[in-house]
């Protein structure tokens, strides 16, 4: 069973099911740095799985499948989770700002949008 927790960080009341992999060896929890951490450009994610499943998956993964710099950025983000937790409530609001800013810029550039 796969549980995707891409947006988990935006819901402080929801508990992660990641710890459940200890008692459910067929559970896979996927996480990404694209949403909560806002790091879509590094194309990074990870799986939380049981030890036996991790061993099996490790046989199929290339040791150099992740760029070194992306690994450093991901580790720094995990080390700074308190910072991202503080930003999370503002993220849905700020997602709409570029469109509004662009529209304002365009209106000003074209004489008020005429």
PDB file of C-alpha atoms in Angstrom:
ATOM      1  CA  UNK A   1       0.000   0.000   0.000  1.00  0.00           C
ATOM      2  CA  UNK A   2       1.301   3.452  -0.905  1.00  0.00           C
ATOM      3  CA  UNK A   3       0.439   6.574   1.071  1.00  0.00           C
ATOM      4  CA  UNK A   4       1.582   9.835  -0.518  1.00  0.00           C
ATOM      5  CA  UNK A   5       2.260  12.539   2.042  1.00  0.00           C
ATOM      6  CA  UNK A   6       3.213  15.358  -0.332  1.00  0.00           C
ATOM      7  CA  UNK A   7       0.936  17.849   1.438  1.00  0.00           C
ATOM      8  CA  UNK A   8       1.215  16.430   4.946  1.00  0.00           C
ATOM      9  CA  UNK A   9       3.210  19.376   6.288  1.00  0.00           C
ATOM     10  CA  UNK A  10       0.365  21.774   5.524  1.00  0.00           C
ATOM     11  CA  UNK A  11      -2.003  19.938   7.856  1.00  0.00           C
ATOM     12  CA  UNK A  12      -0.599  20.152  11.384  1.00  0.00           C
ATOM     13  CA  UNK A  13      -3.571  18.221  12.801  1.00  0.00           C
ATOM     14  CA  UNK A  14      -2.973  15.203  10.559  1.00  0.00           C
ATOM     15  CA  UNK A  15      -0.521  12.632  11.817  1.00  0.00           C
ATOM     16  CA  UNK A  16       1.944  11.035   9.448  1.00  0.00           C
ATOM     17  CA  UNK A  17       1.547   7.311   8.926  1.00  0.00           C
ATOM     18  CA  UNK A  18       5.296   6.876   8.418  1.00  0.00           C
ATOM     19  CA  UNK A  19       5.800   5.143  11.776  1.00  0.00           C
ATOM     20  CA  UNK A  20       3.283   2.494  10.710  1.00  0.00           C
ATOM     21  CA  UNK A  21       5.892   0.910   8.416  1.00  0.00           C
ATOM     22  CA  UNK A  22       7.309  -0.730  11.550  1.00  0.00           C
ATOM     23  CA  UNK A  23       4.163  -2.819  11.975  1.00  0.00           C
ATOM     24  CA  UNK A  24       2.982  -2.961   8.345  1.00  0.00           C
ATOM     25  CA  UNK A  25       5.860  -4.236   6.186  1.00  0.00           C
ATOM     26  CA  UNK A  26       3.879  -3.748   2.962  1.00  0.00           C
ATOM     27  CA  UNK A  27       3.326  -0.017   3.627  1.00  0.00           C
ATOM     28  CA  UNK A  28       5.225   2.571   1.590  1.00  0.00           C
ATOM     29  CA  UNK A  29       5.012   6.252   2.543  1.00  0.00           C
ATOM     30  CA  UNK A  30       6.233   8.689  -0.090  1.00  0.00           C
ATOM     31  CA  UNK A  31       7.400  12.186   0.752  1.00  0.00           C
ATOM     32  CA  UNK A  32       8.547  15.008  -1.510  1.00  0.00           C
ATOM     33  CA  UNK A  33      10.481  18.216  -1.111  1.00  0.00           C
ATOM     34  CA  UNK A  34       8.390  19.878  -3.842  1.00  0.00           C
ATOM     35  CA  UNK A  35       5.337  20.935  -1.858  1.00  0.00           C
ATOM     36  CA  UNK A  36       5.906  21.578   1.850  1.00  0.00           C
ATOM     37  CA  UNK A  37       9.559  22.518   1.464  1.00  0.00           C
ATOM     38  CA  UNK A  38       8.946  24.416  -1.795  1.00  0.00           C
ATOM     39  CA  UNK A  39      11.949  22.804  -3.454  1.00  0.00           C
ATOM     40  CA  UNK A  40      10.452  21.491  -6.677  1.00  0.00           C
ATOM     41  CA  UNK A  41      13.609  22.408  -8.570  1.00  0.00           C
ATOM     42  CA  UNK A  42      15.732  19.775  -6.844  1.00  0.00           C
ATOM     43  CA  UNK A  43      13.376  16.960  -7.932  1.00  0.00           C
ATOM     44  CA  UNK A  44      13.826  15.122  -4.651  1.00  0.00           C
ATOM     45  CA  UNK A  45      11.667  12.799  -2.655  1.00  0.00           C
ATOM     46  CA  UNK A  46      12.046   9.801  -0.430  1.00  0.00           C
ATOM     47  CA  UNK A  47      10.241   6.712   0.765  1.00  0.00           C
ATOM     48  CA  UNK A  48       9.650   5.522   4.292  1.00  0.00           C
ATOM     49  CA  UNK A  49       9.534   1.714   4.247  1.00  0.00           C
ATOM     50  CA  UNK A  50      10.254  -1.290   6.439  1.00  0.00           C
ATOM     51  CA  UNK A  51      13.855  -2.533   6.648  1.00  0.00           C
ATOM     52  CA  UNK A  52      13.213  -5.650   4.539  1.00  0.00           C
ATOM     53  CA  UNK A  53      11.514  -3.612   1.830  1.00  0.00           C
ATOM     54  CA  UNK A  54      14.319  -1.023   1.913  1.00  0.00           C
ATOM     55  CA  UNK A  55      16.808  -3.816   1.342  1.00  0.00           C
ATOM     56  CA  UNK A  56      14.883  -5.033  -1.703  1.00  0.00           C
ATOM     57  CA  UNK A  57      14.415  -1.532  -3.112  1.00  0.00           C
ATOM     58  CA  UNK A  58      18.103  -0.786  -2.571  1.00  0.00           C
ATOM     59  CA  UNK A  59      18.986  -3.492  -5.066  1.00  0.00           C
ATOM     60  CA  UNK A  60      17.166  -1.605  -7.820  1.00  0.00           C
ATOM     61  CA  UNK A  61      18.473   1.919  -7.148  1.00  0.00           C
ATOM     62  CA  UNK A  62      21.584   3.305  -8.752  1.00  0.00           C
ATOM     63  CA  UNK A  63      24.035   4.690  -6.166  1.00  0.00           C
ATOM     64  CA  UNK A  64      24.355   7.885  -8.207  1.00  0.00           C
ATOM     65  CA  UNK A  65      20.695   8.435  -9.081  1.00  0.00           C
ATOM     66  CA  UNK A  66      20.472  11.610  -6.986  1.00  0.00           C
ATOM     67  CA  UNK A  67      22.613  14.679  -7.727  1.00  0.00           C
ATOM     68  CA  UNK A  68      24.956  15.482  -4.848  1.00  0.00           C
ATOM     69  CA  UNK A  69      23.815  19.106  -4.577  1.00  0.00           C
ATOM     70  CA  UNK A  70      20.167  18.015  -4.412  1.00  0.00           C
ATOM     71  CA  UNK A  71      21.087  15.682  -1.555  1.00  0.00           C
ATOM     72  CA  UNK A  72      22.731  18.542   0.336  1.00  0.00           C
ATOM     73  CA  UNK A  73      19.722  20.820  -0.171  1.00  0.00           C
ATOM     74  CA  UNK A  74      17.318  18.082   0.963  1.00  0.00           C
ATOM     75  CA  UNK A  75      19.350  17.368   4.100  1.00  0.00           C
ATOM     76  CA  UNK A  76      19.509  21.079   4.922  1.00  0.00           C
ATOM     77  CA  UNK A  77      15.727  21.327   4.509  1.00  0.00           C
ATOM     78  CA  UNK A  78      15.185  18.419   6.881  1.00  0.00           C
ATOM     79  CA  UNK A  79      17.534  20.044   9.399  1.00  0.00           C
ATOM     80  CA  UNK A  80      15.484  23.253   9.094  1.00  0.00           C
ATOM     81  CA  UNK A  81      12.032  21.715   9.436  1.00  0.00           C
ATOM     82  CA  UNK A  82      11.036  24.164  12.199  1.00  0.00           C
ATOM     83  CA  UNK A  83      11.640  27.020   9.744  1.00  0.00           C
ATOM     84  CA  UNK A  84       9.440  25.382   7.102  1.00  0.00           C
ATOM     85  CA  UNK A  85       6.756  24.596   9.684  1.00  0.00           C
ATOM     86  CA  UNK A  86       6.581  28.328  10.466  1.00  0.00           C
ATOM     87  CA  UNK A  87       6.253  29.162   6.741  1.00  0.00           C
ATOM     88  CA  UNK A  88       3.578  26.566   5.978  1.00  0.00           C
ATOM     89  CA  UNK A  89       0.541  28.643   7.056  1.00  0.00           C
ATOM     90  CA  UNK A  90       1.565  31.429   4.644  1.00  0.00           C
ATOM     91  CA  UNK A  91       2.268  29.191   1.669  1.00  0.00           C
ATOM     92  CA  UNK A  92      -1.287  28.883   0.254  1.00  0.00           C
ATOM     93  CA  UNK A  93      -1.623  32.684   0.314  1.00  0.00           C
ATOM     94  CA  UNK A  94       1.758  33.340  -1.277  1.00  0.00           C
ATOM     95  CA  UNK A  95       1.088  30.862  -4.098  1.00  0.00           C
ATOM     96  CA  UNK A  96      -1.344  33.308  -5.661  1.00  0.00           C
ATOM     97  CA  UNK A  97       0.935  36.354  -5.401  1.00  0.00           C
ATOM     98  CA  UNK A  98       2.948  35.925  -8.619  1.00  0.00           C
ATOM     99  CA  UNK A  99      -0.226  36.065 -10.734  1.00  0.00           C
ATOM    100  CA  UNK A 100      -1.473  39.178  -8.976  1.00  0.00           C
ATOM    101  CA  UNK A 101       1.935  40.840  -9.167  1.00  0.00           C
ATOM    102  CA  UNK A 102       2.207  40.085 -12.862  1.00  0.00           C
ATOM    103  CA  UNK A 103      -1.265  41.474 -13.514  1.00  0.00           C
ATOM    104  CA  UNK A 104      -0.451  44.649 -11.591  1.00  0.00           C
ATOM    105  CA  UNK A 105       2.810  44.985 -13.488  1.00  0.00           C
ATOM    106  CA  UNK A 106       1.089  44.492 -16.815  1.00  0.00           C
ATOM    107  CA  UNK A 107      -1.638  47.032 -15.978  1.00  0.00           C
ATOM    108  CA  UNK A 108       0.967  49.625 -15.034  1.00  0.00           C
ATOM    109  CA  UNK A 109       3.058  48.849 -18.097  1.00  0.00           C
ATOM    110  CA  UNK A 110       0.103  49.236 -20.453  1.00  0.00           C
ATOM    111  CA  UNK A 111      -1.383  52.362 -19.004  1.00  0.00           C
ATOM    112  CA  UNK A 112      -3.701  50.820 -16.431  1.00  0.00           C
ATOM    113  CA  UNK A 113      -4.786  47.852 -18.541  1.00  0.00           C
ATOM    114  CA  UNK A 114      -6.507  49.725 -21.381  1.00  0.00           C
TER     115      UNK A 114
END
